[in-house]
XYZ file of C-alpha atoms in Angstrom:
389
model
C 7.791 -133.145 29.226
C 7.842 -129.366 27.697
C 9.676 -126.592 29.289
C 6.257 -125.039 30.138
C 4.864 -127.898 31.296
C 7.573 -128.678 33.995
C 7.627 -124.937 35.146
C 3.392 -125.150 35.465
C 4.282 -128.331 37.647
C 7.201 -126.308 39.580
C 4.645 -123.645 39.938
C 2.101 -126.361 41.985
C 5.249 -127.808 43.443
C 5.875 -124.569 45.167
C 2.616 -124.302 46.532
C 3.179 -124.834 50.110
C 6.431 -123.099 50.863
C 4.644 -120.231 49.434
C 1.522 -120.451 50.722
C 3.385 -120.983 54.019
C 6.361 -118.447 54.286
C 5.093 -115.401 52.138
C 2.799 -114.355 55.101
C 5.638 -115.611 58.215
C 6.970 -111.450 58.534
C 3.199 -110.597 58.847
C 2.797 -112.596 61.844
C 3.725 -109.230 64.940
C 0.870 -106.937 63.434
C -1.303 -109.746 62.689
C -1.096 -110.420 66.414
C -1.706 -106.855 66.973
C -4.704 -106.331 64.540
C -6.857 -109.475 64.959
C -6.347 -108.770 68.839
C -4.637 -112.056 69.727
C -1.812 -114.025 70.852
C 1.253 -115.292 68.709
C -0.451 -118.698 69.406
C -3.383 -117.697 68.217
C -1.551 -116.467 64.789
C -0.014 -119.571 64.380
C -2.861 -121.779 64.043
C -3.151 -120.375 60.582
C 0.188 -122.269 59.948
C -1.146 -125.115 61.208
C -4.588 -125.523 60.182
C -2.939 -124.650 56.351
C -0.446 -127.659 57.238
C -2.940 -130.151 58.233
C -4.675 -129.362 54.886
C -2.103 -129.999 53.040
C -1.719 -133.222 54.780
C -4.871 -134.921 54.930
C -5.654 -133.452 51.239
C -2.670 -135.502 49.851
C -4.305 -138.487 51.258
C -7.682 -137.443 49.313
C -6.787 -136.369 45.930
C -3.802 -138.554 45.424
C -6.122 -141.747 45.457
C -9.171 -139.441 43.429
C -6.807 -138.645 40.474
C -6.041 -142.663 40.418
C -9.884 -143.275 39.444
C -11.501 -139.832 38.062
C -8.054 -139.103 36.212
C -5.587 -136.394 37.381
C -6.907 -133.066 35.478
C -10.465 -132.566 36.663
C -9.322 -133.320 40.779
C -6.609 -130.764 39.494
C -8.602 -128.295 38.081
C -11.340 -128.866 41.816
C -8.330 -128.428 43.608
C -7.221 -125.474 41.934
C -10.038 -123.447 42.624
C -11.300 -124.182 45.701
C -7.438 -122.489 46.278
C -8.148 -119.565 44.703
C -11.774 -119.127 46.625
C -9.892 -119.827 49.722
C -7.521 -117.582 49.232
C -9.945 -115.054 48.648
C -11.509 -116.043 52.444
C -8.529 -115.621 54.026
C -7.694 -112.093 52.667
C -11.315 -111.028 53.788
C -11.166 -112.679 57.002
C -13.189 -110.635 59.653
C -11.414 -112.293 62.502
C -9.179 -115.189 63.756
C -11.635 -118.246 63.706
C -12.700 -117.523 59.649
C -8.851 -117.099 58.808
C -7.812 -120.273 60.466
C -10.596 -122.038 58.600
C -9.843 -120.418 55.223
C -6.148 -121.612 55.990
C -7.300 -125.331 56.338
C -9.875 -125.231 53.387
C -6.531 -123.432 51.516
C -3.963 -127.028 52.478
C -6.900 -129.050 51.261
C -7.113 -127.460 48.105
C -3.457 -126.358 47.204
C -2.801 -130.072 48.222
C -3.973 -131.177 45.212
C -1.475 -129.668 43.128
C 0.953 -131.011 44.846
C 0.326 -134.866 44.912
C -1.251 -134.530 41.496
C 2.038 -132.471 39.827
C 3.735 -136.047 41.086
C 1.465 -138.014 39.786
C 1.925 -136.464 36.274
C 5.706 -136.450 36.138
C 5.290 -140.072 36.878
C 2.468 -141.088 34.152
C 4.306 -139.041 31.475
C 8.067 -140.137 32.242
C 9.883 -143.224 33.360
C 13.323 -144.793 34.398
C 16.487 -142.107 34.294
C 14.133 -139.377 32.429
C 11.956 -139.549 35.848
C 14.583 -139.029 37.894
C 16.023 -135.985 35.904
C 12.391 -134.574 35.675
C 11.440 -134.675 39.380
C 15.190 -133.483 40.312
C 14.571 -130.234 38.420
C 10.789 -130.393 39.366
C 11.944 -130.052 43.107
C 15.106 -127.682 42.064
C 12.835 -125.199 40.821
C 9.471 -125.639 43.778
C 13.067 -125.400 45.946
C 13.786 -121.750 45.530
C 10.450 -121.052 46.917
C 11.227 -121.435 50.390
C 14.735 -118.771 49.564
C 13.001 -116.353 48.341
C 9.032 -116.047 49.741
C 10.009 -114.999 53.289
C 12.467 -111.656 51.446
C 9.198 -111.176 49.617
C 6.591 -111.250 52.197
C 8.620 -109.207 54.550
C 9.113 -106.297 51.846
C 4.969 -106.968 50.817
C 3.628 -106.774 54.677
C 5.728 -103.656 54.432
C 4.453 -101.936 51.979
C 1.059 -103.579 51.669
C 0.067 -105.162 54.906
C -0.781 -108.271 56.092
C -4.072 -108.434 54.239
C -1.692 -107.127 51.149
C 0.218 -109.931 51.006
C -3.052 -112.847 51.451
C -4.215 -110.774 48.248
C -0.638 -111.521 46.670
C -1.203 -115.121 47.421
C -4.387 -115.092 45.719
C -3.563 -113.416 43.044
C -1.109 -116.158 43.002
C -3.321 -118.897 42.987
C -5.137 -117.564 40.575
C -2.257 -117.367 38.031
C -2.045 -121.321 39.257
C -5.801 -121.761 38.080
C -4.933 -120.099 34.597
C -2.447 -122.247 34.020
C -3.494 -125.342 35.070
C -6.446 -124.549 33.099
C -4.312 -123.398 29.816
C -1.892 -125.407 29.686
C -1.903 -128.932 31.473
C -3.649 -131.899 30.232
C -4.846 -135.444 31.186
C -1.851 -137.608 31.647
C -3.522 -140.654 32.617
C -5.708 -142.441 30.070
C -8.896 -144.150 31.200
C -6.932 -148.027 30.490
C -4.784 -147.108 33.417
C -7.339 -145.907 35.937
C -8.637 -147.525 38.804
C -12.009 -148.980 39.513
C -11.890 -149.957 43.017
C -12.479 -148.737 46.388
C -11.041 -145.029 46.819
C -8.613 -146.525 49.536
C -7.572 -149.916 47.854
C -4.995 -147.373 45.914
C -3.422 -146.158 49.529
C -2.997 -149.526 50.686
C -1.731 -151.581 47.741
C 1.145 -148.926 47.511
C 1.421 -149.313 51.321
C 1.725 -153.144 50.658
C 5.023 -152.744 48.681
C 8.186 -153.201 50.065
C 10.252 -151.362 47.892
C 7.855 -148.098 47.368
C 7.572 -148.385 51.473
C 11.324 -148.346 51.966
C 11.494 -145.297 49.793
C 8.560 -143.651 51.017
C 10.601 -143.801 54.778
C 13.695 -142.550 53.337
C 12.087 -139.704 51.406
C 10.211 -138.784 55.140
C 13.440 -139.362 56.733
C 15.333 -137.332 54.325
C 12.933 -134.261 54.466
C 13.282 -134.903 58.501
C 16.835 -133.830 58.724
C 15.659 -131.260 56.309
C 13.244 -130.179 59.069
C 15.287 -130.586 61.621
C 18.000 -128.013 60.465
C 15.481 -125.383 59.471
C 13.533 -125.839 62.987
C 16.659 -125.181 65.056
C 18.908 -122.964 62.571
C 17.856 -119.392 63.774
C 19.659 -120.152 67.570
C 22.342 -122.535 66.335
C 23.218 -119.744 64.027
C 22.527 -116.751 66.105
C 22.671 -117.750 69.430
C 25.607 -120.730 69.143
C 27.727 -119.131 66.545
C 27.238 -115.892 67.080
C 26.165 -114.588 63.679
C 23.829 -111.326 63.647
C 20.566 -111.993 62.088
C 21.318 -110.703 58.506
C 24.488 -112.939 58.474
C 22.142 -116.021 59.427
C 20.111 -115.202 56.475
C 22.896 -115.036 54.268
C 24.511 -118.520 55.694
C 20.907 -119.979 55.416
C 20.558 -118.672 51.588
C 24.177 -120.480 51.422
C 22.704 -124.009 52.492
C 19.760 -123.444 50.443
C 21.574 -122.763 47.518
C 23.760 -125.664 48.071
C 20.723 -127.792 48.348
C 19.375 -126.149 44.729
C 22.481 -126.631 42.928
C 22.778 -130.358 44.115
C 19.002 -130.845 42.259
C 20.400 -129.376 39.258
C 23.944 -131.413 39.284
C 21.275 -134.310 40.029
C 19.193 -134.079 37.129
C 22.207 -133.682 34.920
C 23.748 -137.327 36.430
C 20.596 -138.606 35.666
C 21.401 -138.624 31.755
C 23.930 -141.317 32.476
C 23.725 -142.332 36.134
C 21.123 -144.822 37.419
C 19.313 -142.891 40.271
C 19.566 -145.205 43.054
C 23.493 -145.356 43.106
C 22.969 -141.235 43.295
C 20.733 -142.004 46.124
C 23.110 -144.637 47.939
C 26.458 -142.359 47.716
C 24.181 -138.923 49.092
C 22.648 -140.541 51.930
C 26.038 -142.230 52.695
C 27.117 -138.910 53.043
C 24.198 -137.609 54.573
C 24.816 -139.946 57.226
C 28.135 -139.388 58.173
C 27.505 -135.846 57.770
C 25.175 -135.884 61.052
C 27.393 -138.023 62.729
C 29.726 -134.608 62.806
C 27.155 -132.550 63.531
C 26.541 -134.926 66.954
C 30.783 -135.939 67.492
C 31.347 -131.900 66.926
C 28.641 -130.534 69.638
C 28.520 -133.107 72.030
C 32.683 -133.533 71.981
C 32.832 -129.290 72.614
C 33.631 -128.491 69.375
C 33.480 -124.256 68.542
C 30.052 -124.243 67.057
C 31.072 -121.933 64.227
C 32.776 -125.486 62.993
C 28.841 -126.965 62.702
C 28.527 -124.735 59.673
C 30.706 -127.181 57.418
C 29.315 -130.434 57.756
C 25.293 -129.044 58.290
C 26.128 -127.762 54.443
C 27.426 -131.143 53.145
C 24.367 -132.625 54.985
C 21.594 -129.937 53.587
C 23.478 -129.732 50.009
C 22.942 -134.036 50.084
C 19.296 -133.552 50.283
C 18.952 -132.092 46.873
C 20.686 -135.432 45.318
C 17.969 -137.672 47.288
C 14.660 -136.278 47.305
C 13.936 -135.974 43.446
C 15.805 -139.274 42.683
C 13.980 -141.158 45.712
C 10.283 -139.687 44.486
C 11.374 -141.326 40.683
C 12.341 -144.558 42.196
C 9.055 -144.570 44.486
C 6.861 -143.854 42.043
C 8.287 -146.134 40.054
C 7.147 -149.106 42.127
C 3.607 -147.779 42.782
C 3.229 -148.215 38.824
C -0.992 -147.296 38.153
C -1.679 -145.770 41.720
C 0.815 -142.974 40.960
C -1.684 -140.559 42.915
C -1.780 -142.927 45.723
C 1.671 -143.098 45.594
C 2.597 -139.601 45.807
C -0.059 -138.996 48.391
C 1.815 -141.305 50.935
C 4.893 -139.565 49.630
C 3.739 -136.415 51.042
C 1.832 -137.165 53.868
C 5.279 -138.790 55.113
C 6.911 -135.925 54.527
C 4.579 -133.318 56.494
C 4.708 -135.697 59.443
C 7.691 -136.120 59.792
C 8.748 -132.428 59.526
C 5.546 -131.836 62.344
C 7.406 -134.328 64.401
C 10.736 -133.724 64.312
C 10.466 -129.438 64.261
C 9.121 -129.343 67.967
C 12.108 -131.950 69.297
C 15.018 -129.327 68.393
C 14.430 -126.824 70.975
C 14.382 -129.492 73.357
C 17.641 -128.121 74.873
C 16.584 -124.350 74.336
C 19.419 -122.146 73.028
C 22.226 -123.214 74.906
C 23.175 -126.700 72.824
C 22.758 -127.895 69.446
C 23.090 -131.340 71.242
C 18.977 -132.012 70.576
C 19.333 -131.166 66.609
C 22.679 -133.489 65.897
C 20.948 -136.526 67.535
C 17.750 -135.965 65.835
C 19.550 -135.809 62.118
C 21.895 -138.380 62.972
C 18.944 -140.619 63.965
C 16.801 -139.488 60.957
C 20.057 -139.946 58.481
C 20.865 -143.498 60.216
C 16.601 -144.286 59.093
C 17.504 -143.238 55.485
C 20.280 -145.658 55.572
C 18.378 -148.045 56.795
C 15.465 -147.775 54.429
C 17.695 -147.832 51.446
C 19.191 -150.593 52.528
C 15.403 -152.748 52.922
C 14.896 -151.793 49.142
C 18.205 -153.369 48.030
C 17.170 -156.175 45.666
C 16.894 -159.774 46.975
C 16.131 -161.992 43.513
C 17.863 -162.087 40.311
C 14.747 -160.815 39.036
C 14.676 -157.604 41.155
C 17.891 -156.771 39.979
C-alpha cells in the first residue's frame, strides 16, 4: 500500500461528497435559469444518490468475478462522459438523468477502492489503511461546499459541473496510470452475480458490522441533516459562526481517523471500535437528557462534538473488521457496506426536521436510537466459541 496508491483510492473515496456538495451553492440560480422549482433542483441530488446506491450493489459483486480494475476503469469513464452530460444539460429532465447515470458510475470507485484496500491488506494494517483512506475522502465534505460557492461565483453553475468533470477526468488518469489488479484470478468468483451479495449477507459477524457501520454513518446523518437550525436557529450562532463550529466537528471527526490509524500499529481494531461507540452512545444520550430536560442549547455543542469526533474512530476500523469476514467477496462486501450507509443517511435526514426549528428534541432521539443500534450490533459480533476468539 504506496503513498500514491492510498491517495488515488482517497481520491475515489471522495467521490460522492464531491460530486454531491461542490454544486449545493449553485442550487438559487439553477432554480432561476433552468426555470424551475427548488424541488425540481433537487432531484439532481437525488437521482445522483440513488446512483450511487444501486451502483454499489452492481459493481461490488462484478469486481468479485471480472476482477476489480476493468469494472474500475468502466466505472471510471462512464463518470467522466456523465459528467460531461450534465455540464451540457439543455434542461432539467437531461441533468437529472446525467446525475443518476453519474452515482452509477462514480459508484464504482467507491465500492471497488474498498475492495482493494481489503485484497491488498489484512488484520491491524487494514484497519490503519481504511482509517486514513476515510481521513483523507473525509475532508471532502469540509472543503467542496467553500469551493463550489467561490466557483458558482466566479464561473457559474455550468462552471462548476465542468470543474467536476474535469475532476473526474483526473480520476480516469489515475486510475488508469497508476492502479492495478489486486485480485488474482485464484480468488475470483464463478458463480451467480448475486450469490456474492447474499453469502456476505449470510454472515453474522460481517452483518453485525455492516448495521453498525449504517448506524454509525446514521448519527452522522442525523447531525448534518438538522445542524444548520440547531446551530442557527437554537443556539443562536450567525451563519458564518455555524460554518466555523461545523468545520470544528468535522475536524474533530478527521483528526480522530488519523489518531485511529496510528492506534492501529498496536491496538486491535475492535477494542477501538467498542470504547468509541461506548462513547458514542452515551454521547447521544446528552444530546436527548440536555434538550428534552431544558438544557441552554448552546450546551448541545459539547457532547454533539464528542459524538461526531467518535465517528472517525469507528467507521474505518468497522469497514477493516467487515471486510475481514466477507474474505473473497470483498466487492460484495463493500457493496452492502455502502448501500447501508446511503440508506440509512436517506432515512434518517428527513426525520430531523420533524419538530421544525423550534426543538432539537427529533435529532437527540434519532442519534440516541441510532447509537443504542451500534451498541447493539457490536455486541451480536462478540465472539461465542473458543475458536472465534
Amino acid at each position: 500500500m504506496t503513498t500514491g496508491l492510498l491517495l488515488v483510492l482517497a481520491l475515489l473515496s471522495a467521490t460522492g461528497p464531491f460530486a454531491t456538495d461542490l454544486y449545493l451553492p449553485s442550487f438559487p440560480a439553477m432554480t432561476v435559469e433552468l426555470g424551475t422549482s427548488a424541488t425540481g433542483v433537487q432531484l439532481t441530488l437525488t437521482a445522483f444518490l440513488l446512483g450511487m446506491g444501486a451502483g454499489q450493489l452492481v459493481f461490488g459483486p462484478l469486481s468479485d468475478r471480472h476482477g476489480r480494475f476493468p469494472p474500475l476503469l468502466l466505472g471510471s469513464a462512464g463518470f467522466v462522459v456523465a459528467s460531461a452530460v450534465c455540464a451540457l444539460a439543455p434542461n432539467l429532465a437531461v441533468l437529472v438523468g446525467g446525475r443518476l447515470l453519474q452515482g452509477l458510475c462514480a459508484s464504482a470507485g467507491v465500492v471497488i477502492a474498498r475492495a482493494m484496500v481489503a485484497d491488498l491488506t489484512t488484520g491491524m494494517t487494514s484497519a490503519r489503511t481504511f482509517s486514513l483512506l476515510m481521513t483523507i475522502g473525509g475532508v471532502a465534505p469540509v472543503v467542496a461546499p467553500t469551493a463550489g460557492g467561490l466557483l458558482a461565483e466566479s464561473l457559474g453553475w455550468r462552471g462548476v459541473l465542468w470543474v467536476l468533470a474535469g475532476l473526474s477526468l483526473v480520476m480516469f488518469v489515475c486510475v488508469a496510470g497508476v492502479l492495478s489488479e489486486s485480485q488474482p484470478r485464484s480468488r475470483r468468483s464463478s458463480g451467480p452475480l448475486l450469490a456474492g451479495l447474499a453469502g456476505v449477507a449470510g454472515n453474522r459477524k460481517f452483518l453485525g458490522y455492516a448495521v453498525l457501520f449504517a448506524s454509525t454513518f446514521g448519527v452522522l446523518m442525523a447531525y448534518i441533516s438538522a445542524s444548520p437550525f440547531v446551530y442557527q436557529n437554537l443556539m443562536g450562532l450567525s451563519a458564518s459562526a455555524y460554518g466555523i463550529a461545523f468545520g470544528v466537528n468535522a475536524m474533530g471527526l478527521v483528526a480522530a481517523g488519523f489518531i485511529s490509524a496510528r492506534l492501529a500499529r498496536r491496538i486491535p481494531p475492535r477494542r477501538t471500535v467498542t470504547v468509541a461507540v461506548s462513547v458514542l452512545l452515551i454521547m447521544s444520550l446528552a444530546v436527548l437528557a440536555l434538550s428534552a430536560g431544558g438544557a441552554p442549547p448552546l450546551l448541545l455543542a459539547i457532547p454533539i462534538f464528542c459524538a461526531a469526533t467518535s465517528v472517525g474512530f469507528i467507521m474505518g476500523n468497522t469497514t477493516s473488521l467487515a471486510l475481514a469476514e466477507a474474505g473473497t467477496a470483498a466487492g460484495s462486501g463493500s457493496a452492502i457496506l455502502g448501500g447501508g450507509q446511503f440508506f440509512a443517511g436517506a432515512l434518517v435526514s428527513p426525520l430531523t426536521g420533524l419538530a421544525g426549528k423550534e426543538s432539537a428534541v427529533p435529532l437527540a432521539i434519532i442519534m440516541s436510537l441510532s447509537a443504542l443500534m451500534a451498541a447493539a450490533a457490536l455486541v451480536a459480533t462478540r465472539p461465542r466459541t473458543p475458536a472465534d476468539r
